Amino acid sequence: AQSVTQLDSHVSVSEGTPVLLRCNYSSSYSPSLFWYVQHPNKGLQLLLKYTSAATLVKGINGFEAEFKKSETSFHLTKPSAHMSDAAEYFCVVSSRSGSSNTGKLIFGQGTTLQVKP
Amino acid sequence: SAVISQKPSRDICQRGTSLTIQCQVDSQVTMMFWYRQQPGQSLTLIATANQGSEATYESGFVIDKFPISRPNLTFSTLTVSNMSPEDSSIYLCSAWDRNTGELFFGEGSRLTVL
């Protein structure tokens, strides 16, 4: 079975400082991993995805994540936080049936990112 | 990329009534899914909407409470039946194209049950 654990429910940073949102995953097979962002009263937006290509994945708005198999981690980072980054972030793993992707997503509990001026 | 439209975007409903949410995709997709996001919570998969057959429900969700239709490759509906305040949530439609591996979400339907 697949699962994801977001290690922090709430992260607070100052504008212009680095962002680190932590995510660990569990999967019997090589996983497909995603980070989604949800701004207040908005829909989900895909930030980036890992699907067994390069382990360092670059996404939109300056975010990137590194897949580390040895640590079963997929942490999300950004060098410099912007006020507009304040939102809820979800680490997500794609569910598999055997070695096949089912298209279903398993969401972490979410991390609220607060950006202080 | 596919664009998903959901209707209604939000509604306020009375206890005991039912509401049907529509999900329209602008292209044919392999799979469609329905998720629920309760207030302050993460997303939980309700069911997979199967074209031309009964939906496949996840543990804790049943057809009598959440009947789902998918008459073709671009459209699905989710009904929330006999609503109670505990059903107040955002319901999101998702579409997955197996060929491209792309996954898309609608904007969600925010239901408040009084």
Short mmCIF file of C-alpha atoms in Angstrom, two decimals, chain A residues 16 20 22 24 37 39-40 43 86-88 109 112-114:
data_model
loop_
_atom_site.label_atom_id
_atom_site.label_comp_id
_atom_site.label_asym_id
_atom_site.label_seq_id
_atom_site.Cartn_x
_atom_site.Cartn_y
_atom_site.Cartn_z
CA GLY A 16 12.55 36.24 1.31
CA LEU A 20 11.12 23.64 3.29
CA ARG A 22 8.75 17.90 4.37
CA ASN A 24 7.93 11.08 3.47
CA VAL A 37 -1.04 23.81 -3.67
CA HIS A 39 -4.94 28.76 -2.02
CA PRO A 40 -7.88 29.85 0.14
CA GLY A 43 -8.96 24.77 -6.49
CA ALA A 86 0.94 31.42 1.66
CA ALA A 87 -1.38 28.47 1.10
CA GLU A 88 -2.03 24.83 1.92
CA GLN A 109 -2.66 15.74 5.60
CA THR A 112 -0.15 25.28 5.96
CA LEU A 113 2.54 27.70 4.86
CA GLN A 114 2.45 31.10 6.50
#
